[in-house]
PDB file of C-alpha atoms and ligand atoms in Angstrom:
ATOM      1  CA  MET A   3      -0.125  -0.085  -0.295  1.00  0.00           C
ATOM      2  CA  SER A   4       1.115   3.056  -1.197  1.00  0.00           C
ATOM      3  CA  GLU A   5       2.266   5.657   1.949  1.00  0.00           C
ATOM      4  CA  GLN A   6       4.163   8.626   3.076  1.00  0.00           C
ATOM      5  CA  THR A   7       7.884   9.262   5.275  1.00  0.00           C
ATOM      6  CA  TYR A   8       8.824  11.940   6.046  1.00  0.00           C
ATOM      7  CA  ILE A   9      12.816  11.775   5.968  1.00  0.00           C
ATOM      8  CA  MET A  10      15.327  14.778   7.195  1.00  0.00           C
ATOM      9  CA  ILE A  11      18.758  14.747   5.323  1.00  0.00           C
ATOM     10  CA  LYS A  12      21.066  16.503   8.491  1.00  0.00           C
ATOM     11  CA  PRO A  13      23.489  19.366   9.213  1.00  0.00           C
ATOM     12  CA  ASP A  14      26.537  17.506   9.143  1.00  0.00           C
ATOM     13  CA  ALA A  15      25.358  16.203   5.634  1.00  0.00           C
ATOM     14  CA  VAL A  16      24.054  19.960   3.768  1.00  0.00           C
ATOM     15  CA  ALA A  17      27.101  21.036   5.391  1.00  0.00           C
ATOM     16  CA  SER A  18      29.949  18.586   3.819  1.00  0.00           C
ATOM     17  CA  GLY A  19      28.326  18.498   0.340  1.00  0.00           C
ATOM     18  CA  LYS A  20      26.110  15.732   0.433  1.00  0.00           C
ATOM     19  CA  ILE A  21      22.956  16.713  -0.673  1.00  0.00           C
ATOM     20  CA  GLY A  22      22.246  14.812  -4.331  1.00  0.00           C
ATOM     21  CA  ARG A  23      23.925  11.983  -3.868  1.00  0.00           C
ATOM     22  CA  ILE A  24      21.449  11.248  -1.243  1.00  0.00           C
ATOM     23  CA  ILE A  25      18.856  12.671  -2.902  1.00  0.00           C
ATOM     24  CA  SER A  26      20.164  10.123  -5.304  1.00  0.00           C
ATOM     25  CA  ARG A  27      19.553   6.685  -2.889  1.00  0.00           C
ATOM     26  CA  PHE A  28      15.605   7.903  -3.193  1.00  0.00           C
ATOM     27  CA  GLU A  29      14.754   7.868  -6.295  1.00  0.00           C
ATOM     28  CA  ASP A  30      17.340   5.393  -7.375  1.00  0.00           C
ATOM     29  CA  THR A  31      13.899   3.519  -5.378  1.00  0.00           C
ATOM     30  CA  GLY A  32      11.096   4.920  -7.908  1.00  0.00           C
ATOM     31  CA  LEU A  33       9.932   6.618  -4.177  1.00  0.00           C
ATOM     32  CA  VAL A  34       8.162   9.392  -5.555  1.00  0.00           C
ATOM     33  CA  ILE A  35       9.504  12.826  -3.432  1.00  0.00           C
ATOM     34  CA  GLU A  36       6.255  14.613  -2.507  1.00  0.00           C
ATOM     35  CA  ARG A  37       7.882  17.583  -0.932  1.00  0.00           C
ATOM     36  CA  MET A  38      11.802  18.850  -0.579  1.00  0.00           C
ATOM     37  CA  GLU A  39      12.372  21.954   1.679  1.00  0.00           C
ATOM     38  CA  LEU A  40      15.862  23.880   3.164  1.00  0.00           C
ATOM     39  CA  ASP A  41      15.716  25.006   6.020  1.00  0.00           C
ATOM     40  CA  THR A  42      16.696  25.428   9.798  1.00  0.00           C
ATOM     41  CA  LEU A  43      14.782  23.656  12.526  1.00  0.00           C
ATOM     42  CA  SER A  44      13.562  25.617  15.040  1.00  0.00           C
ATOM     43  CA  ALA A  45      13.503  24.341  19.485  1.00  0.00           C
ATOM     44  CA  GLU A  46       9.991  23.507  18.755  1.00  0.00           C
ATOM     45  CA  GLN A  47       9.593  21.682  15.654  1.00  0.00           C
ATOM     46  CA  ALA A  48      13.276  19.610  17.050  1.00  0.00           C
ATOM     47  CA  ALA A  49      12.343  18.792  20.625  1.00  0.00           C
ATOM     48  CA  ALA A  50       8.575  17.970  19.150  1.00  0.00           C
ATOM     49  CA  ASN A  51      10.883  15.067  17.252  1.00  0.00           C
ATOM     50  CA  TYR A  52      12.007  13.561  19.530  1.00  0.00           C
ATOM     51  CA  ALA A  53      10.247  13.559  22.132  1.00  0.00           C
ATOM     52  CA  GLU A  54      10.839  10.223  23.302  1.00  0.00           C
ATOM     53  CA  HIS A  55      14.214  10.733  24.153  1.00  0.00           C
ATOM     54  CA  GLU A  56      13.963  13.277  26.619  1.00  0.00           C
ATOM     55  CA  GLY A  57      15.640  12.249  29.536  1.00  0.00           C
ATOM     56  CA  LYS A  58      18.204  10.353  27.737  1.00  0.00           C
ATOM     57  CA  PRO A  59      21.701  11.764  28.159  1.00  0.00           C
ATOM     58  CA  PHE A  60      21.922  12.241  24.714  1.00  0.00           C
ATOM     59  CA  TYR A  61      19.329  14.317  24.366  1.00  0.00           C
ATOM     60  CA  GLN A  62      20.263  18.151  24.456  1.00  0.00           C
ATOM     61  CA  GLY A  63      23.674  17.813  22.187  1.00  0.00           C
ATOM     62  CA  LEU A  64      21.404  15.655  20.490  1.00  0.00           C
ATOM     63  CA  ILE A  65      18.295  19.476  19.940  1.00  0.00           C
ATOM     64  CA  ASP A  66      21.519  21.423  19.594  1.00  0.00           C
ATOM     65  CA  TYR A  67      23.251  19.243  16.668  1.00  0.00           C
ATOM     66  CA  ILE A  68      19.730  19.325  14.340  1.00  0.00           C
ATOM     67  CA  THR A  69      18.865  23.082  15.245  1.00  0.00           C
ATOM     68  CA  SER A  70      22.703  23.704  14.455  1.00  0.00           C
ATOM     69  CA  GLY A  71      22.632  24.175  10.551  1.00  0.00           C
ATOM     70  CA  PRO A  72      19.955  23.741   7.614  1.00  0.00           C
ATOM     71  CA  VAL A  73      18.789  20.247   7.278  1.00  0.00           C
ATOM     72  CA  VAL A  74      16.171  19.009   3.970  1.00  0.00           C
ATOM     73  CA  LYS A  75      12.861  18.355   5.123  1.00  0.00           C
ATOM     74  CA  MET A  76      10.797  15.253   2.793  1.00  0.00           C
ATOM     75  CA  VAL A  77       8.293  14.022   2.453  1.00  0.00           C
ATOM     76  CA  ILE A  78       8.723  10.387   0.230  1.00  0.00           C
ATOM     77  CA  SER A  79       6.236   8.349  -0.575  1.00  0.00           C
ATOM     78  CA  GLY A  80       5.223   5.005  -2.491  1.00  0.00           C
ATOM     79  CA  PRO A  81       4.652   1.388  -1.337  1.00  0.00           C
ATOM     80  CA  ASP A  82       6.514   0.929   1.775  1.00  0.00           C
ATOM     81  CA  ALA A  83       8.002   3.662   2.258  1.00  0.00           C
ATOM     82  CA  VAL A  84       8.976   4.043   6.222  1.00  0.00           C
ATOM     83  CA  ALA A  85      10.492   0.398   5.829  1.00  0.00           C
ATOM     84  CA  VAL A  86      11.474   0.082   2.173  1.00  0.00           C
ATOM     85  CA  CYS A  87      13.664   4.557   3.360  1.00  0.00           C
ATOM     86  CA  ARG A  88      14.969   2.470   6.661  1.00  0.00           C
ATOM     87  CA  LYS A  89      15.772  -0.088   5.373  1.00  0.00           C
ATOM     88  CA  LEU A  90      17.809   2.093   2.004  1.00  0.00           C
ATOM     89  CA  MET A  91      18.527   3.740   5.380  1.00  0.00           C
ATOM     90  CA  GLY A  92      21.237   1.620   7.493  1.00  0.00           C
ATOM     91  CA  VAL A  93      20.352   0.569  11.487  1.00  0.00           C
ATOM     92  CA  THR A  94      21.568   4.429  13.243  1.00  0.00           C
ATOM     93  CA  ASP A  95      24.920   3.608  14.164  1.00  0.00           C
ATOM     94  CA  PRO A  96      26.611   4.741  11.184  1.00  0.00           C
ATOM     95  CA  ALA A  97      29.545   2.201  12.712  1.00  0.00           C
ATOM     96  CA  GLN A  98      27.364  -0.590  12.866  1.00  0.00           C
ATOM     97  CA  ALA A  99      25.740   0.397   9.369  1.00  0.00           C
ATOM     98  CA  ALA A 100      26.080  -1.821   6.527  1.00  0.00           C
ATOM     99  CA  PRO A 101      28.191  -0.972   3.504  1.00  0.00           C
ATOM    100  CA  GLY A 102      25.227   0.061   0.708  1.00  0.00           C
ATOM    101  CA  THR A 103      23.020   1.865   3.593  1.00  0.00           C
ATOM    102  CA  ILE A 104      22.991   5.917   3.214  1.00  0.00           C
ATOM    103  CA  ARG A 105      24.232   5.855   6.571  1.00  0.00           C
ATOM    104  CA  GLY A 106      27.485   3.160   6.395  1.00  0.00           C
ATOM    105  CA  ASP A 107      28.039   4.738   3.810  1.00  0.00           C
ATOM    106  CA  PHE A 108      28.233   9.480   4.684  1.00  0.00           C
ATOM    107  CA  GLY A 109      28.501   8.963   8.483  1.00  0.00           C
ATOM    108  CA  LEU A 110      30.381   8.097  10.918  1.00  0.00           C
ATOM    109  CA  THR A 111      28.602   8.705  14.416  1.00  0.00           C
ATOM    110  CA  MET A 112      26.451   8.210  16.236  1.00  0.00           C
ATOM    111  CA  ASP A 113      25.302  11.634  17.141  1.00  0.00           C
ATOM    112  CA  ALA A 114      25.838  13.030  12.810  1.00  0.00           C
ATOM    113  CA  ASN A 115      24.250  10.413  10.937  1.00  0.00           C
ATOM    114  CA  VAL A 116      23.378  11.286   7.721  1.00  0.00           C
ATOM    115  CA  VAL A 117      19.245  11.296   7.340  1.00  0.00           C
ATOM    116  CA  HIS A 118      16.995  10.832   9.458  1.00  0.00           C
ATOM    117  CA  GLY A 119      13.413   8.858   9.039  1.00  0.00           C
ATOM    118  CA  SER A 120       9.786   7.799   9.874  1.00  0.00           C
ATOM    119  CA  ASP A 121       9.810   4.446  12.041  1.00  0.00           C
ATOM    120  CA  SER A 122       5.900   3.312  11.182  1.00  0.00           C
ATOM    121  CA  PRO A 123       3.747   4.991   9.418  1.00  0.00           C
ATOM    122  CA  ASP A 124       1.416   7.154  12.994  1.00  0.00           C
ATOM    123  CA  SER A 125       5.100   8.092  13.631  1.00  0.00           C
ATOM    124  CA  ALA A 126       5.504   9.012   9.611  1.00  0.00           C
ATOM    125  CA  LYS A 127       2.513  11.667   9.431  1.00  0.00           C
ATOM    126  CA  ARG A 128       2.494  13.229  13.121  1.00  0.00           C
ATOM    127  CA  GLU A 129       6.679  14.174  11.822  1.00  0.00           C
ATOM    128  CA  ILE A 130       4.928  15.810   8.288  1.00  0.00           C
ATOM    129  CA  GLY A 131       2.921  18.385  10.694  1.00  0.00           C
ATOM    130  CA  ILE A 132       5.384  19.633  12.254  1.00  0.00           C
ATOM    131  CA  PHE A 133       7.381  19.681   9.496  1.00  0.00           C
ATOM    132  CA  PHE A 134       5.227  21.039   6.626  1.00  0.00           C
ATOM    133  CA  GLY A 135       2.530  22.386   9.552  1.00  0.00           C
ATOM    134  CA  ASP A 136       2.030  25.324  11.364  1.00  0.00           C
ATOM    135  CA  LEU A 137       4.986  24.960  13.924  1.00  0.00           C
ATOM    136  CA  LYS A 138       7.692  26.943  14.339  1.00  0.00           C
TER     137      LYS A 138
HETATM  138  P1  LIG B 369      17.095   6.442  14.746  1.00  0.00           P
HETATM  139  O1  LIG B 369      17.032   7.353  14.273  1.00  0.00           O
HETATM  140  O2  LIG B 369      17.760   5.694  13.693  1.00  0.00           O
HETATM  141  O3  LIG B 369      15.388   6.614  14.783  1.00  0.00           O
HETATM  142  P2  LIG B 369      16.763   6.794  17.459  1.00  0.00           P
HETATM  143  O4  LIG B 369      17.243   5.750  18.717  1.00  0.00           O
HETATM  144  O5  LIG B 369      15.235   7.202  17.293  1.00  0.00           O
HETATM  145  O6  LIG B 369      17.466   5.977  15.927  1.00  0.00           O
HETATM  146  O7  LIG B 369      17.994   8.328  17.584  1.00  0.00           O
HETATM  147  C1  LIG B 369      16.844   9.435  17.337  1.00  0.00           C
HETATM  148  C2  LIG B 369      18.126  10.256  16.445  1.00  0.00           C
HETATM  149  O8  LIG B 369      19.377  10.322  17.734  1.00  0.00           O
HETATM  150  C3  LIG B 369      19.629   8.649  16.130  1.00  0.00           C
HETATM  151  O9  LIG B 369      19.346   9.530  14.931  1.00  0.00           O
HETATM  152  C4  LIG B 369      20.770   9.354  16.623  1.00  0.00           C
HETATM  153  O10 LIG B 369      21.471  10.572  15.912  1.00  0.00           O
HETATM  154  C5  LIG B 369      20.234  10.335  17.971  1.00  0.00           C
HETATM  155  N1  LIG B 369      21.603   8.703  19.023  1.00  0.00           N
HETATM  156  C6  LIG B 369      20.508   8.218  19.360  1.00  0.00           C
HETATM  157  N2  LIG B 369      20.979   6.608  20.071  1.00  0.00           N
HETATM  158  C7  LIG B 369      21.660   7.769  21.002  1.00  0.00           C
HETATM  159  C8  LIG B 369      22.748   7.893  21.356  1.00  0.00           C
HETATM  160  O11 LIG B 369      23.374   6.639  22.386  1.00  0.00           O
HETATM  161  N3  LIG B 369      23.657   8.614  21.547  1.00  0.00           N
HETATM  162  C9  LIG B 369      23.929   9.590  20.703  1.00  0.00           C
HETATM  163  N4  LIG B 369      22.956   9.549  19.621  1.00  0.00           N
HETATM  164  C10 LIG B 369      21.926   8.993  19.654  1.00  0.00           C
HETATM  165 MG1  LIG B 370      13.768   6.863  15.239  1.00  0.00          MG
END
């Protein structure tokens, strides 16, 4: 079934000139980029996106990092878009992510792991609301 997911290229990857190569990985699957915008997140958007991690030791660093510079926000759609994109991204820690995945090929550390992707269709709806809705 066709569904939407929220994908975001994180500040490290934007700053180091990897936008084009990362977008190509998503396009190569045949999934469709429905919306795309270069933007710097507000603290409110960052906190809403990462609410599940509040209180964890890495939380403040994560918020500071994700608001530190421009990101590329995208809505990507197609059959099983959430799972297809998560597979393409690789596991959270780039050092453990398989070669051929975006995190495996473009990242090195957990705190700058190149890309964000929704973990379920419900998360996708929530995140699309945060980043393409009224919260700023
Ligand atoms: P995910 O991005 O693969 O869904 P989550 O567990 O939801 O991973 O964590 C959200 C983000 O928080 C990760 O992408 C990563 O940037 C950061 N993060 C998660 N765990 C750690 C950690 O142990 N140290 C530093 N950063 C972390
Ligand atoms: Mg997550």
